[in-house]
CSV table of C-alpha atoms and ligand atoms in Angstrom, one decimal:
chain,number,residue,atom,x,y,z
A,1,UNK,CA,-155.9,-17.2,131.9
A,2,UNK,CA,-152.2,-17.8,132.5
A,3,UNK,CA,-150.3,-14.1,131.4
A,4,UNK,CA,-146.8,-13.5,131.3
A,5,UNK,CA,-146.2,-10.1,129.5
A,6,UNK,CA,-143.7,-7.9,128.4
A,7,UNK,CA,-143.6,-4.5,130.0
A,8,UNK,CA,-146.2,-2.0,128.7
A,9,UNK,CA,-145.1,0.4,126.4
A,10,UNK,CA,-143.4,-2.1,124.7
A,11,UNK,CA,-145.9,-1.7,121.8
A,12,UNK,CA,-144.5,-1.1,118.2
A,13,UNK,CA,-146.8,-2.5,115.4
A,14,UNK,CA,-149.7,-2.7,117.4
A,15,UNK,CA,-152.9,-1.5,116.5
A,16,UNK,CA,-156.2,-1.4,118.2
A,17,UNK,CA,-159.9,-1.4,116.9
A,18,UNK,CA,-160.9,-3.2,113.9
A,19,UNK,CA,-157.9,-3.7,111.5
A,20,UNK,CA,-156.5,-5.8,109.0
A,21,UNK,CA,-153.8,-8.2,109.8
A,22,UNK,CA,-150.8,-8.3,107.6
A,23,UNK,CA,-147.5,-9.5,108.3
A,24,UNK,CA,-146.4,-7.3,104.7
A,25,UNK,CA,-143.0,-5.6,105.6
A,26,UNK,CA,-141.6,-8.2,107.7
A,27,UNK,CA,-142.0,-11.0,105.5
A,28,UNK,CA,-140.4,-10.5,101.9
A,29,UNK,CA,-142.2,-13.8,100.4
A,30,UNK,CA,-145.3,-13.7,99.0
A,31,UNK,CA,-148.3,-14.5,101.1
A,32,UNK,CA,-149.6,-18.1,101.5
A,33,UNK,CA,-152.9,-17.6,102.6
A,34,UNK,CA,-154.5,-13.9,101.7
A,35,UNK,CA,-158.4,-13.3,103.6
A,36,UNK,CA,-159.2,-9.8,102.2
A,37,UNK,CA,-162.9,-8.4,103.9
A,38,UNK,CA,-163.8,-12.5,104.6
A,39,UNK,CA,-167.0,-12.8,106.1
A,40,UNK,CA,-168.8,-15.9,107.0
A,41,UNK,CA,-173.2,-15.8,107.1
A,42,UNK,CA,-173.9,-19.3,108.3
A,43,UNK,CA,-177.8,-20.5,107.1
A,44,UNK,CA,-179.3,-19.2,110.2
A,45,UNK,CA,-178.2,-15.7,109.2
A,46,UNK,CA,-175.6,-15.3,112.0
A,47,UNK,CA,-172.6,-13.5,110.4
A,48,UNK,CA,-170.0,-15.0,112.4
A,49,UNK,CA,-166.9,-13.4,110.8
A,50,UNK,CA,-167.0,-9.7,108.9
A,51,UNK,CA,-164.5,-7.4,107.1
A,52,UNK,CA,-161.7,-10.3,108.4
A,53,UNK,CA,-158.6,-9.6,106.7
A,54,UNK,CA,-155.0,-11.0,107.0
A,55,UNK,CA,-152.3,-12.9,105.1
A,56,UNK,CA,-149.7,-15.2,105.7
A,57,UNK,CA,-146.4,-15.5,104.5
A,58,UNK,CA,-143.9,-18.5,104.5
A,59,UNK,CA,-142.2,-19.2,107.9
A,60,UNK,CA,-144.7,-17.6,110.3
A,61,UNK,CA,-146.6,-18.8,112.9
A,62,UNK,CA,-149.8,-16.6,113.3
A,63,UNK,CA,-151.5,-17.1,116.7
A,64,UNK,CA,-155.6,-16.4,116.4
A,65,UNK,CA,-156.6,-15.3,119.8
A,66,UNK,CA,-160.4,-14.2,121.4
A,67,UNK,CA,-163.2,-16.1,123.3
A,68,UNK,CA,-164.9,-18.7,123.0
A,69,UNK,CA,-167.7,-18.2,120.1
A,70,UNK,CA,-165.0,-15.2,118.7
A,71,UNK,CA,-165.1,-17.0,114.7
A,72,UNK,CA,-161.6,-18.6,114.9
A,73,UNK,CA,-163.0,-22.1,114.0
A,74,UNK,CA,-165.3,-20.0,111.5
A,75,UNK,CA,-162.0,-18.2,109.7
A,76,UNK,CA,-160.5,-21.8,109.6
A,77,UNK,CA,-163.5,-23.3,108.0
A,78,UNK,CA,-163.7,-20.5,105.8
A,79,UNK,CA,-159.9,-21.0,104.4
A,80,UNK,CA,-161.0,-24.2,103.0
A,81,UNK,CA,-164.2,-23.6,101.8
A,82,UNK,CA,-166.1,-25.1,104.7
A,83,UNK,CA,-168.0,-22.2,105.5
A,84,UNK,CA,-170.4,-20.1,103.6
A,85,UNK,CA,-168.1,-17.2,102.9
A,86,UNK,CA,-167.8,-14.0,100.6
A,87,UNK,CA,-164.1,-11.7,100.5
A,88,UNK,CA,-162.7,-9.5,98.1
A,89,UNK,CA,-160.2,-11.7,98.1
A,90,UNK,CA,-159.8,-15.5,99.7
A,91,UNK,CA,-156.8,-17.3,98.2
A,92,UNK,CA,-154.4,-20.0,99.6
A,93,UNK,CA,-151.1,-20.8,97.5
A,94,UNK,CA,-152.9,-18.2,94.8
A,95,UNK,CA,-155.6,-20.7,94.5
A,96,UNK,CA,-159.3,-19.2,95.1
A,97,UNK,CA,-161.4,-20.6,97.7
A,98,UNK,CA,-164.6,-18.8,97.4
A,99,UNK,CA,-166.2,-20.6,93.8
A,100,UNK,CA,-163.8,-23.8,93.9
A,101,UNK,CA,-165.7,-27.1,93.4
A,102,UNK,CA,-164.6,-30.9,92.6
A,103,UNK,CA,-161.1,-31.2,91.6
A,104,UNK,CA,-160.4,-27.2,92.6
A,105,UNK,CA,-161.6,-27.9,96.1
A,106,UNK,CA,-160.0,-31.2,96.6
A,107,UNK,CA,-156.5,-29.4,94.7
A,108,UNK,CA,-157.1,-26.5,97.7
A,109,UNK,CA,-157.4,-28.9,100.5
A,110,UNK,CA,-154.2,-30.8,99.6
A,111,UNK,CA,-152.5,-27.7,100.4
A,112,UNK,CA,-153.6,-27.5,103.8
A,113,UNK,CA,-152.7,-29.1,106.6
A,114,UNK,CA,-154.8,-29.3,109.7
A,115,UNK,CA,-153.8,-30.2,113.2
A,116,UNK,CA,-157.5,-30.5,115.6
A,117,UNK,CA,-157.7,-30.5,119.1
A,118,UNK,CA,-158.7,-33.7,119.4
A,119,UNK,CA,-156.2,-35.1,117.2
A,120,UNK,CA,-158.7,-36.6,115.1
A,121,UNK,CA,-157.0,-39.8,114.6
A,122,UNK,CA,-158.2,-43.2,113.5
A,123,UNK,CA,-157.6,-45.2,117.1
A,124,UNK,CA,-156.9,-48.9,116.6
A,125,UNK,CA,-154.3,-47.9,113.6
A,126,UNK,CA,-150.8,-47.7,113.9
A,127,UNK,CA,-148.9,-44.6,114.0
A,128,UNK,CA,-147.1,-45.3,110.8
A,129,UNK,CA,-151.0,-45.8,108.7
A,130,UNK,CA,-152.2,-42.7,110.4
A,131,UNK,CA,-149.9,-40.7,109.5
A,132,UNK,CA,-149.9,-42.6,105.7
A,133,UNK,CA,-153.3,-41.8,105.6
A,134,UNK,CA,-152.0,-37.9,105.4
A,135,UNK,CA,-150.8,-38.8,101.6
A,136,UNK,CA,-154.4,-40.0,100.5
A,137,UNK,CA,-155.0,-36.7,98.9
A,138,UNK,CA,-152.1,-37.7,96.7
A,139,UNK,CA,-153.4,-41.7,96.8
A,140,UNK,CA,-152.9,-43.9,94.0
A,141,UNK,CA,-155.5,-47.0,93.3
A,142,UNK,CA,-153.5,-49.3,95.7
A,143,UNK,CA,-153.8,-46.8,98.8
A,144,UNK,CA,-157.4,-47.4,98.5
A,145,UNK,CA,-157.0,-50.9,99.9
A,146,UNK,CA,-154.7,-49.6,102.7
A,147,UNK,CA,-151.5,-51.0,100.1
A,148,UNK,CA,-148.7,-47.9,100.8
A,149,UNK,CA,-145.9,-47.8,98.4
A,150,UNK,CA,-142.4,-48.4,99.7
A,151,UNK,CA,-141.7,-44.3,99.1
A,152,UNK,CA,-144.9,-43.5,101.2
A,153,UNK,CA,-143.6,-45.7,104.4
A,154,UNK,CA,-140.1,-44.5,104.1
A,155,UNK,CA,-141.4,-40.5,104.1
A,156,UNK,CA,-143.5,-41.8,106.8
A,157,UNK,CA,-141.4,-43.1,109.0
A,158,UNK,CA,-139.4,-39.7,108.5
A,159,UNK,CA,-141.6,-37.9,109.9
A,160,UNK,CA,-142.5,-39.8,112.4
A,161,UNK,CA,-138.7,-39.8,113.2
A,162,UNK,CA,-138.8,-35.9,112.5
A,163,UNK,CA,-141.8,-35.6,115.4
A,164,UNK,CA,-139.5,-37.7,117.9
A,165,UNK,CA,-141.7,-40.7,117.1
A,166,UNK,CA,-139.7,-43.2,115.3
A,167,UNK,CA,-140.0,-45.6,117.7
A,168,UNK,CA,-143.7,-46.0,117.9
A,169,UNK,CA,-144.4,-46.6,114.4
A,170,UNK,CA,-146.0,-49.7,115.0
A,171,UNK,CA,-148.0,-48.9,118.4
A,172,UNK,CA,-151.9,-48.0,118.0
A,173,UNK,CA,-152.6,-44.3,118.1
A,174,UNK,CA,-154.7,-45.4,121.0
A,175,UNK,CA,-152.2,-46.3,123.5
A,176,UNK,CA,-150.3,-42.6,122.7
A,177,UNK,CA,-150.4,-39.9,124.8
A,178,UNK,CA,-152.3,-37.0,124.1
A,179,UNK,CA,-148.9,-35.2,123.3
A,180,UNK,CA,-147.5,-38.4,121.2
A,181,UNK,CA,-151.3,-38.4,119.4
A,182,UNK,CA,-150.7,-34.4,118.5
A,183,UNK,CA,-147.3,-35.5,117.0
A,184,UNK,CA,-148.3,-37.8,114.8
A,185,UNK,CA,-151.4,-35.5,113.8
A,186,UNK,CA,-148.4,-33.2,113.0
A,187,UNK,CA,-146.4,-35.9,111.1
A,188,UNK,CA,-150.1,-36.7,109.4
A,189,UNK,CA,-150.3,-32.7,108.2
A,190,UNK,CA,-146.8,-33.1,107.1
A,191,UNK,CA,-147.5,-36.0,104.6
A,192,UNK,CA,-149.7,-34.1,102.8
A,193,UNK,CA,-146.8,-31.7,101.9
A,194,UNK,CA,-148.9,-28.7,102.9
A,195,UNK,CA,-148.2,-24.6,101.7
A,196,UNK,CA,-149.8,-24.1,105.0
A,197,UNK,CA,-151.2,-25.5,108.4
A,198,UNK,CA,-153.9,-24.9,110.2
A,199,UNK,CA,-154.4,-25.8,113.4
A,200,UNK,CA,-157.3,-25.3,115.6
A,201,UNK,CA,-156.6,-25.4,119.6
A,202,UNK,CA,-154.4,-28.2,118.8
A,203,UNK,CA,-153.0,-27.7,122.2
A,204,UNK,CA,-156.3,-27.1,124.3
A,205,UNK,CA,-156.4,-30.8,125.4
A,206,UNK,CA,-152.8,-30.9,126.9
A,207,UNK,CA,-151.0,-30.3,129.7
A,208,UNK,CA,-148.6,-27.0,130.2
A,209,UNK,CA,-145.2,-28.8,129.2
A,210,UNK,CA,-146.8,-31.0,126.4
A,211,UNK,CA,-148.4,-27.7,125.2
A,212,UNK,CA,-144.8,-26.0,125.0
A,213,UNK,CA,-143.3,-29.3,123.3
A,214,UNK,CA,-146.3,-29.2,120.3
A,215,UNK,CA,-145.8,-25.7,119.7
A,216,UNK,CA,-142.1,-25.6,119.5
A,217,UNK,CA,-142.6,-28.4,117.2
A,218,UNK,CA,-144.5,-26.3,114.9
A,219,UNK,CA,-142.6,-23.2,115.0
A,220,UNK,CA,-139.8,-25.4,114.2
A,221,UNK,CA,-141.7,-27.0,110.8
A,222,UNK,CA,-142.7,-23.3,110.1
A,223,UNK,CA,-139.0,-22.1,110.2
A,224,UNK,CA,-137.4,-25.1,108.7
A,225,UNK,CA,-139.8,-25.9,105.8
A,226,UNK,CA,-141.2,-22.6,105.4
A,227,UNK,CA,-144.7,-24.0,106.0
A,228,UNK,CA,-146.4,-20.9,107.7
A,229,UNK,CA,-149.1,-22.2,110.7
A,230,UNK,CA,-152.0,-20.2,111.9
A,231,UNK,CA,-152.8,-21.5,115.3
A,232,UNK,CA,-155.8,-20.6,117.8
A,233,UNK,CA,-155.1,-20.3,121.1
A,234,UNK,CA,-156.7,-19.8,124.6
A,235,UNK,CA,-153.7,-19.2,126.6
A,236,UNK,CA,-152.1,-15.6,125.7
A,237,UNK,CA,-148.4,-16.9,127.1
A,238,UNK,CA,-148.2,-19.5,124.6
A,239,UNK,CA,-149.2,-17.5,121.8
A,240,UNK,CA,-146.7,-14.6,123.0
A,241,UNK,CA,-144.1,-17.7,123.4
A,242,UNK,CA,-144.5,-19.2,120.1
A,243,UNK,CA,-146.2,-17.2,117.9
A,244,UNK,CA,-144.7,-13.7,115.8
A,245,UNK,CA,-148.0,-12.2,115.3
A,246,UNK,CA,-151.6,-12.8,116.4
A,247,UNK,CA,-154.7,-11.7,115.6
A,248,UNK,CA,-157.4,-11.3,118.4
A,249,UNK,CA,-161.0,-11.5,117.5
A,250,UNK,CA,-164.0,-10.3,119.1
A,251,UNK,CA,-167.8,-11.2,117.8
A,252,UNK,CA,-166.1,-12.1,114.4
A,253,UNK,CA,-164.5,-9.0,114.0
A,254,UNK,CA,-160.5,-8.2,114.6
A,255,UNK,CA,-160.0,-6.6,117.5
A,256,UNK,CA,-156.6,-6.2,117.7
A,257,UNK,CA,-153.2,-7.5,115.9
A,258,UNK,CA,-149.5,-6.4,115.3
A,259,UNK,CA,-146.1,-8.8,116.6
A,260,UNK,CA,-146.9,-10.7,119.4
A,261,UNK,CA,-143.9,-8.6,121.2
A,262,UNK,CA,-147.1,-6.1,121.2
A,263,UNK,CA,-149.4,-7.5,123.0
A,264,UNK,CA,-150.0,-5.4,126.4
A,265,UNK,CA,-152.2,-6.6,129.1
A,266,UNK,CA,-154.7,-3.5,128.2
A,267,UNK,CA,-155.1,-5.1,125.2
A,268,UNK,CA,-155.2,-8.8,126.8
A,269,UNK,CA,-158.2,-7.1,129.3
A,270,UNK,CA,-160.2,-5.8,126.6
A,271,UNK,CA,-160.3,-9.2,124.7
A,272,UNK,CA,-160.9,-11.4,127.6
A,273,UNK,CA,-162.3,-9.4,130.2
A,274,UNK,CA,-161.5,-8.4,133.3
A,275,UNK,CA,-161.0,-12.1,135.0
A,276,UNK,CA,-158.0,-12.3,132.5
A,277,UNK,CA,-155.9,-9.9,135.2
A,278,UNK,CA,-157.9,-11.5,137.9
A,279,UNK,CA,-156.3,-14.5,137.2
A,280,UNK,CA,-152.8,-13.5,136.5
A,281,UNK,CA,-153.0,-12.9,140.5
A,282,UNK,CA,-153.2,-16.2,141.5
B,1,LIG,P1,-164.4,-20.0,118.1
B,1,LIG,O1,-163.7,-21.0,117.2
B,1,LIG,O2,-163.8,-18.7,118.3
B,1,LIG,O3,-164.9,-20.6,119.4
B,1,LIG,P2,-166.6,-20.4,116.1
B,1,LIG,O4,-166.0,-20.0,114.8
B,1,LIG,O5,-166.7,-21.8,116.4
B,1,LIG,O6,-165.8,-19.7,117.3
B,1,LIG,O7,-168.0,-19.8,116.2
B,1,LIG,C1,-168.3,-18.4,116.0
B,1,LIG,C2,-169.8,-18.1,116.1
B,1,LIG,O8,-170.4,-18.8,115.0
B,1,LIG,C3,-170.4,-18.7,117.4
B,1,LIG,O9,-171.4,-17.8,117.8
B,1,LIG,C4,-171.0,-20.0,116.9
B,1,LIG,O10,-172.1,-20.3,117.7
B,1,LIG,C5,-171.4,-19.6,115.5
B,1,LIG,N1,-171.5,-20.8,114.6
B,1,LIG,C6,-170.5,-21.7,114.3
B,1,LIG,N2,-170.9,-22.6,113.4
B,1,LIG,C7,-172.1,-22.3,113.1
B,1,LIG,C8,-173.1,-22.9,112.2
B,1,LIG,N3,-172.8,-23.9,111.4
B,1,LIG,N4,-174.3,-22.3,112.1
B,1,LIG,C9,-174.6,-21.2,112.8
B,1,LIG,N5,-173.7,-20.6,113.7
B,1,LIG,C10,-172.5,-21.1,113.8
């Protein structure tokens, strides 16, 4: 665990034990995504996320923090209706998640954009079709049989221009680096004109500097576009980097949130442990 904090004491709009997590007061825009008292059962009867509670407003980048097992992938899931979930209130874009079948769900999913830590990717396609593949939600007959309007390249190609990719349009995701693979899963997300993005360790599989470059990408979409991002994370630093607010989670539960300018290394210890300072030493 790589830490680089600000000095203690430094710790307005934190809060410790379980809490909501709102951005209200710093954000004038309506939320995006609102979770109020989310929690996740999975069949087995393992309650995996409980009285979870946050929103999201335009322009933010929200950084999901806690171990391994903590419900980060659960909350994600959950967003979309890909978890068994019950909340007061679960909406994304004012649309309900929790009841939404057929066209509802498919409308709901269009609006979010998510970025995997695996990229996800189709391998022996170009650049350009993966990231055309984005705008299926939006598809017309013809995209069906892999024909992309003229409008659809063009946007395309934008973003692959936007994600400093332009010139590899034409190369097979396969031969990208891991970074260049997490661009054009960015560009992808993009295509889908998403209210909101949701990426899930999208930069566990990279190195340091490619890590930086992925995240400053996405604050950047956030603050240009407005498109908010919640992120999970493993490395504090980056979240405290890139992110204006985080949420840490413990057994499904949130442990601790506020401005990432919050964050103290008591709080870092109690949601990682002890081997969290341990290895800030070394
Ligand atoms: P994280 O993303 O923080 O690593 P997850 O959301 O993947 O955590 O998992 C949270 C907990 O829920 C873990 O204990 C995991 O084993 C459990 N879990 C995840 N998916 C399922 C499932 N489909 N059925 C039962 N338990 C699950």
């Amino acid at each position: 665990m790589t830490l680089n904090l600000p000095p203690a004491g430094h710790q307005t709009g934190s809060h410790t034990g379980p809490r909501t997590a709102s951005g209200a007061g710093t954000h004038l825009a309506p939320p995006i995504l609102v979770a109020k008292d989310l929690r996740v059962t999975y069949p087995n009867g393992y309650t995996a996320l409980e009285s979870f509670t946050m929103d999201v407003r335009p322009g933010e980048i929200v950084a999901l923090l806690g171990h391994s097992g903590s419900g980060k992938s659960t909350f994600m899931k959950a967003a979309t209706g890909m978890a068994p979930s019950t909340a007061t209130q679960l909406t994304i874009d004012g649309q309900d998640v929790i009841g939404a079948t057929g066209v509802e769900l498919r409308r709901l999913r269009s609006k979010v954009g998510y970025v995997f830590q695996h990229f996800n990717l189709v391998p022996q396609l170009s650049a350009l079709t993966n990231v055309l593949t984005g705008g299926l939600h939006h598809a017309g007959p013809a995209n069906a049989l892999g024909i992309f309007p003229r409008r659809q390249r063009e946007r395309a190609l934008e973003l692959l221009d936007r994600v400093g990719l332009a010139d590899k349009a034409r190369q097979r995701a396969d031969s990208l680096s891991g970074g260049q693979q997490q661009r054009v899963a960015i560009a992808r997300a993009l295509m889908q004109e998403p209210r909101i993005i949701l990426a899930d360790e999208p930069v566990a599989s990279l190195d340091p500097r490619l890590a930086g470059s992925v995240l400053r990408l996405m604050r950047r979409i956030a603050r240009e576009d407005g498109i908010p991002v919640v992120v999970s994370l493993h490395i504090v630093d980056l979240a405290v980097r890139y992110a204006d607010r985080f949420v840490a989670l413990e057994a499904g539960q949130v442990r601790h949130t506020g401005s990432v300018e919050a964050l103290t290394p008591d709080m870092v210890t109690d949601i990682y442990g002890q081997e969290s300072e341990d290895d800030e030493e070394h």
